[in-house]
Each structure stands twice: as structure tokens, then as C-alpha cells.
């Protein structure tokens, strides 16, 4: 008998309620976010879009625990970020959020393997375990043959794939990508988007900040910001990824 049973909704990976972010004071005050509310469930792939000045970068910084809102609440995996101190925030960023930036942000004189291991070093993971996890992450992005190469020995596409592996190595609740193809040529863009597609198909939760329609077309959901407010939030059937490429890129 099912009558009277209460269906328990799964806890969203992200829950944002009435986020407001203001900069400056008085006549110089700028409201970058104007009451943004958003839920992202496990396994979703969300593209957050908007023109320059729309508030998407501000929202990304808050979602990544790199900034705090003026008001409103933000929960990640059920944890209220506003109640965490600096040490707890640093642990949450390291363990629960994987970052992929437009500019790669790799350490120049370190190998791909060492770059991927870095979050695990900060997390206190033993050497043998972090080496195994980093190698597995690099294999996942198709760079098993580049583990000892430094960034200047890699193409832009390969550097971004190292950055994706670094973001994955902690098994984060959220993969947060900020314009991940902004510095890549067409072929490398295809490679990175294929990897994100595969991660999404495997159940990874992804939020991608982008202004490019071609990138957003790979997402399951598009959220559009204008002047700090959500004006569109729609589901879509993601495009099929391009066929696999055999050449390194």
C-alpha cells in the first residue's frame, strides 16, 4: 500500500536561493546578481549563458566558492556555504568542486602528471594513491602518452585536457567549467567537448559558463542571464558529439 508514503526528493548538488551580489556603495553601487534562484541535480549538464555584464562570471565565482553573495543562500551537496569558515571553504573547494578555466592555469615547470596530482597533494592524499588517481584521470582524457610532458610541450587542447583531468582527480560533486574552449582552435574545442559529453553520459554533474551557442548546444539545460537575472531556463536534447579523432590535439 503506497498511500501516505512521502516521496523524498534527492538533494540537489547545487541549490541557490535569492542570490544578490552588489559591488560599491551609494550612487556607485552595481547589482551584479538580482535574486538568482537555481537547482542543479546530480548528473545534470547546465550551460549558463549571457553577454558581458550579465552576471554569469559573478555567479560562477559564487558557485565555485571563490566569492560570497551579498545576500541569499547557496548549498552544495546539502552544505550551506554561507555557514563555512575559510578553512572549511578551502576544503570544500578542494574536494567537492573541480575547476576548468579558460586559461588552463597549469604550473609551467611541472609535468602533466604533477599538475593533475596537485589537488591531491593539498588534500593530503598519500603519494602512491595520488599517483594512481592522477594516471587514471589522464587516461580518462586520452593523455596516457603525455604524462611526463610539461605544459609548453603540449598543444592548447592537450593543456585543457590536463586541466580537465586535474578537475576530475578529486572525484568532485561538481565540475565547473568557465569558458573551457575560449582559447582553443576548432579541432581542440571538439576534443574537449567530447570529453565533457562523455563525462555527462557517465553521470557527472557539470556547470559550464559560456557565451558560445555551439558549446551550450552540448548541455542538457540552458540557463540565460540578463542584467543579473535568469530570463530563460530550458531543457534541450544535447547535440551528438563529433566523431572521435585519432590525431593528438
One Martini backbone bead per residue (centre of mass of N, CA, C, O) as a GRO file, in nm:
protein
  249
    1UNK     BB    1   0.092   0.039   0.027
    2UNK     BB    2   0.125   0.390  -0.082
    3UNK     BB    3  -0.040   0.543   0.090
    4UNK     BB    4   0.132   0.814   0.254
    5UNK     BB    5   0.379   0.822   0.101
    6UNK     BB    6   0.684   0.992   0.086
    7UNK     BB    7   0.854   1.166  -0.145
    8UNK     BB    8   1.202   1.186  -0.178
    9UNK     BB    9   1.398   1.424  -0.268
   10UNK     BB   10   1.678   1.491  -0.402
   11UNK     BB   11   1.969   1.633  -0.341
   12UNK     BB   12   2.111   1.887  -0.460
   13UNK     BB   13   2.411   1.991  -0.559
   14UNK     BB   14   2.256   2.262  -0.623
   15UNK     BB   15   2.145   2.553  -0.416
   16UNK     BB   16   1.979   2.852  -0.511
   17UNK     BB   17   1.879   3.156  -0.317
   18UNK     BB   18   1.844   3.479  -0.370
   19UNK     BB   19   2.085   3.602  -0.523
   20UNK     BB   20   2.300   3.872  -0.418
   21UNK     BB   21   2.523   4.113  -0.589
   22UNK     BB   22   2.729   4.378  -0.465
   23UNK     BB   23   2.892   4.682  -0.571
   24UNK     BB   24   2.955   4.914  -0.383
   25UNK     BB   25   2.826   5.253  -0.320
   26UNK     BB   26   2.558   5.409  -0.368
   27UNK     BB   27   2.585   5.545  -0.679
   28UNK     BB   28   2.813   5.301  -0.734
   29UNK     BB   29   2.620   5.078  -0.727
   30UNK     BB   30   2.629   4.728  -0.820
   31UNK     BB   31   2.405   4.479  -0.956
   32UNK     BB   32   2.494   4.160  -1.059
   33UNK     BB   33   2.273   4.025  -0.873
   34UNK     BB   34   1.891   3.956  -0.880
   35UNK     BB   35   1.772   3.690  -0.746
   36UNK     BB   36   1.899   3.400  -0.773
   37UNK     BB   37   1.752   3.080  -0.876
   38UNK     BB   38   1.886   2.734  -0.832
   39UNK     BB   39   1.884   2.396  -0.957
   40UNK     BB   40   2.115   2.106  -0.938
   41UNK     BB   41   2.135   1.792  -1.038
   42UNK     BB   42   2.244   1.499  -1.057
   43UNK     BB   43   2.378   1.479  -1.392
   44UNK     BB   44   2.382   1.751  -1.487
   45UNK     BB   45   2.395   1.986  -1.783
   46UNK     BB   46   2.493   2.324  -1.758
   47UNK     BB   47   2.434   2.627  -1.932
   48UNK     BB   48   2.570   2.948  -1.877
   49UNK     BB   49   2.438   3.246  -2.011
   50UNK     BB   50   2.587   3.558  -2.142
   51UNK     BB   51   2.671   3.858  -2.155
   52UNK     BB   52   2.850   4.106  -2.089
   53UNK     BB   53   2.729   4.182  -1.762
   54UNK     BB   54   2.512   3.950  -1.667
   55UNK     BB   55   2.661   3.759  -1.416
   56UNK     BB   56   2.811   3.484  -1.477
   57UNK     BB   57   3.086   3.526  -1.330
   58UNK     BB   58   2.972   3.580  -1.052
   59UNK     BB   59   2.827   3.310  -1.026
   60UNK     BB   60   3.074   3.130  -1.058
   61UNK     BB   61   3.229   3.233  -0.806
   62UNK     BB   62   3.013   3.135  -0.608
   63UNK     BB   63   2.995   2.834  -0.691
   64UNK     BB   64   3.325   2.813  -0.637
   65UNK     BB   65   3.393   2.968  -0.364
   66UNK     BB   66   3.532   3.272  -0.450
   67UNK     BB   67   3.261   3.400  -0.346
   68UNK     BB   68   3.018   3.620  -0.195
   69UNK     BB   69   2.718   3.707  -0.118
   70UNK     BB   70   2.516   3.953  -0.003
   71UNK     BB   71   2.268   3.757  -0.056
   72UNK     BB   72   2.162   3.454   0.028
   73UNK     BB   73   2.176   3.106  -0.082
   74UNK     BB   74   2.428   2.824  -0.073
   75UNK     BB   75   2.425   2.485  -0.181
   76UNK     BB   76   2.649   2.197  -0.145
   77UNK     BB   77   2.556   1.895  -0.083
   78UNK     BB   78   2.385   2.048   0.166
   79UNK     BB   79   2.591   2.274   0.214
   80UNK     BB   80   2.625   2.578   0.376
   81UNK     BB   81   2.840   2.813   0.270
   82UNK     BB   82   2.771   3.057   0.471
   83UNK     BB   83   2.876   2.864   0.734
   84UNK     BB   84   3.168   2.876   0.641
   85UNK     BB   85   3.487   2.881   0.680
   86UNK     BB   86   3.786   2.913   0.531
   87UNK     BB   87   3.875   2.621   0.574
   88UNK     BB   88   3.613   2.483   0.476
   89UNK     BB   89   3.617   2.611   0.194
   90UNK     BB   90   3.885   2.490   0.098
   91UNK     BB   91   3.794   2.195   0.122
   92UNK     BB   92   3.551   2.213  -0.068
   93UNK     BB   93   3.704   2.304  -0.320
   94UNK     BB   94   3.898   2.054  -0.331
   95UNK     BB   95   3.662   1.812  -0.313
   96UNK     BB   96   3.374   1.930  -0.468
   97UNK     BB   97   3.540   2.111  -0.683
   98UNK     BB   98   3.591   2.133  -1.037
   99UNK     BB   99   3.821   2.317  -1.233
  100UNK     BB  100   3.775   2.498  -1.554
  101UNK     BB  101   3.974   2.708  -1.742
  102UNK     BB  102   4.054   2.904  -2.006
  103UNK     BB  103   4.382   2.927  -1.902
  104UNK     BB  104   4.425   2.636  -1.736
  105UNK     BB  105   4.636   2.674  -1.488
  106UNK     BB  106   4.926   2.574  -1.517
  107UNK     BB  107   5.232   2.452  -1.418
  108UNK     BB  108   5.506   2.495  -1.608
  109UNK     BB  109   5.742   2.300  -1.442
  110UNK     BB  110   5.522   2.074  -1.466
  111UNK     BB  111   5.386   1.799  -1.515
  112UNK     BB  112   5.097   1.660  -1.588
  113UNK     BB  113   5.095   1.476  -1.343
  114UNK     BB  114   5.160   1.693  -1.127
  115UNK     BB  115   4.918   1.874  -1.186
  116UNK     BB  116   4.700   1.658  -1.116
  117UNK     BB  117   4.806   1.601  -0.817
  118UNK     BB  118   4.779   1.869  -0.655
  119UNK     BB  119   4.500   1.844  -0.503
  120UNK     BB  120   4.606   1.590  -0.343
  121UNK     BB  121   4.828   1.726  -0.191
  122UNK     BB  122   4.644   1.930  -0.042
  123UNK     BB  123   4.463   1.671   0.069
  124UNK     BB  124   4.672   1.439   0.180
  125UNK     BB  125   4.745   1.228  -0.027
  126UNK     BB  126   4.903   0.968  -0.090
  127UNK     BB  127   5.130   0.906  -0.330
  128UNK     BB  128   5.027   0.640  -0.459
  129UNK     BB  129   4.731   0.731  -0.491
  130UNK     BB  130   4.774   0.992  -0.656
  131UNK     BB  131   4.913   0.859  -0.894
  132UNK     BB  132   4.683   0.669  -0.976
  133UNK     BB  133   4.462   0.888  -1.011
  134UNK     BB  134   4.612   1.063  -1.222
  135UNK     BB  135   4.646   0.846  -1.440
  136UNK     BB  136   4.341   0.791  -1.473
  137UNK     BB  137   4.263   1.081  -1.558
  138UNK     BB  138   4.446   1.094  -1.812
  139UNK     BB  139   4.314   0.854  -1.952
  140UNK     BB  140   4.024   0.978  -1.968
  141UNK     BB  141   4.160   1.221  -2.169
  142UNK     BB  142   4.392   1.089  -2.360
  143UNK     BB  143   4.708   1.116  -2.186
  144UNK     BB  144   4.908   0.868  -2.135
  145UNK     BB  145   5.146   0.989  -2.345
  146UNK     BB  146   5.177   1.284  -2.147
  147UNK     BB  147   5.267   1.277  -1.838
  148UNK     BB  148   5.581   1.410  -1.878
  149UNK     BB  149   5.473   1.667  -1.985
  150UNK     BB  150   5.489   1.991  -2.032
  151UNK     BB  151   5.298   2.251  -2.123
  152UNK     BB  152   5.509   2.350  -2.358
  153UNK     BB  153   5.462   2.040  -2.492
  154UNK     BB  154   5.164   2.134  -2.541
  155UNK     BB  155   4.877   2.182  -2.651
  156UNK     BB  156   4.595   2.346  -2.587
  157UNK     BB  157   4.413   2.096  -2.577
  158UNK     BB  158   4.596   1.932  -2.385
  159UNK     BB  159   4.594   2.133  -2.151
  160UNK     BB  160   4.286   2.116  -2.104
  161UNK     BB  161   4.287   1.811  -2.042
  162UNK     BB  162   4.456   1.837  -1.791
  163UNK     BB  163   4.255   2.022  -1.643
  164UNK     BB  164   4.030   1.811  -1.637
  165UNK     BB  165   4.184   1.597  -1.479
  166UNK     BB  166   4.230   1.775  -1.229
  167UNK     BB  167   3.921   1.813  -1.173
  168UNK     BB  168   3.865   1.485  -1.139
  169UNK     BB  169   4.064   1.361  -0.914
  170UNK     BB  170   3.855   1.425  -0.658
  171UNK     BB  171   3.563   1.355  -0.716
  172UNK     BB  172   3.349   1.568  -0.770
  173UNK     BB  173   3.030   1.699  -0.754
  174UNK     BB  174   3.156   1.941  -0.935
  175UNK     BB  175   3.184   2.071  -1.267
  176UNK     BB  176   3.357   2.381  -1.338
  177UNK     BB  177   3.321   2.569  -1.643
  178UNK     BB  178   3.517   2.842  -1.786
  179UNK     BB  179   3.540   2.880  -2.091
  180UNK     BB  180   3.691   2.599  -2.203
  181UNK     BB  181   3.717   2.705  -2.537
  182UNK     BB  182   3.831   3.006  -2.568
  183UNK     BB  183   4.157   2.902  -2.647
  184UNK     BB  184   4.054   2.725  -2.894
  185UNK     BB  185   4.041   2.542  -3.149
  186UNK     BB  186   3.828   2.350  -3.322
  187UNK     BB  187   3.951   2.070  -3.266
  188UNK     BB  188   3.994   2.109  -2.956
  189UNK     BB  189   3.703   2.168  -2.891
  190UNK     BB  190   3.596   1.891  -2.969
  191UNK     BB  191   3.758   1.728  -2.764
  192UNK     BB  192   3.649   1.862  -2.503
  193UNK     BB  193   3.345   1.815  -2.558
  194UNK     BB  194   3.362   1.509  -2.563
  195UNK     BB  195   3.446   1.477  -2.271
  196UNK     BB  196   3.197   1.614  -2.147
  197UNK     BB  197   2.995   1.419  -2.269
  198UNK     BB  198   3.102   1.162  -2.129
  199UNK     BB  199   3.069   1.265  -1.840
  200UNK     BB  200   2.766   1.304  -1.858
  201UNK     BB  201   2.694   1.006  -1.934
  202UNK     BB  202   2.830   0.907  -1.645
  203UNK     BB  203   2.699   1.142  -1.426
  204UNK     BB  204   2.815   1.412  -1.433
  205UNK     BB  205   2.833   1.730  -1.290
  206UNK     BB  206   2.768   2.024  -1.499
  207UNK     BB  207   2.902   2.362  -1.522
  208UNK     BB  208   2.879   2.599  -1.796
  209UNK     BB  209   3.048   2.882  -1.895
  210UNK     BB  210   2.897   3.068  -2.172
  211UNK     BB  211   2.870   3.240  -2.512
  212UNK     BB  212   2.843   2.970  -2.681
  213UNK     BB  213   2.622   2.791  -2.866
  214UNK     BB  214   2.794   2.537  -2.938
  215UNK     BB  215   2.846   2.464  -2.640
  216UNK     BB  216   2.550   2.466  -2.525
  217UNK     BB  217   2.444   2.229  -2.714
  218UNK     BB  218   2.569   1.998  -2.510
  219UNK     BB  219   2.360   2.052  -2.316
  220UNK     BB  220   2.062   1.986  -2.117
  221UNK     BB  221   2.085   2.294  -2.016
  222UNK     BB  222   1.962   2.640  -2.024
  223UNK     BB  223   2.096   2.941  -1.876
  224UNK     BB  224   1.985   3.283  -1.881
  225UNK     BB  225   2.144   3.600  -1.854
  226UNK     BB  226   2.014   3.934  -1.750
  227UNK     BB  227   2.104   4.164  -1.545
  228UNK     BB  228   2.116   3.933  -1.302
  229UNK     BB  229   1.893   3.751  -1.450
  230UNK     BB  230   1.671   3.500  -1.509
  231UNK     BB  231   1.519   3.443  -1.847
  232UNK     BB  232   1.623   3.135  -1.883
  233UNK     BB  233   1.500   2.777  -1.846
  234UNK     BB  234   1.605   2.497  -2.040
  235UNK     BB  235   1.549   2.216  -2.209
  236UNK     BB  236   1.760   1.976  -2.397
  237UNK     BB  237   1.892   1.818  -2.671
  238UNK     BB  238   2.186   1.712  -2.712
  239UNK     BB  239   2.431   1.702  -2.910
  240UNK     BB  240   2.619   1.532  -3.106
  241UNK     BB  241   2.916   1.437  -3.119
  242UNK     BB  242   3.191   1.416  -3.266
  243UNK     BB  243   3.397   1.229  -3.408
  244UNK     BB  244   3.659   1.064  -3.352
  245UNK     BB  245   3.999   1.141  -3.300
  246UNK     BB  246   4.339   1.036  -3.368
  247UNK     BB  247   4.466   1.294  -3.329
  248UNK     BB  248   4.647   1.500  -3.167
  249UNK     BB  249   4.512   1.818  -2.981
   0.00000   0.00000   0.00000
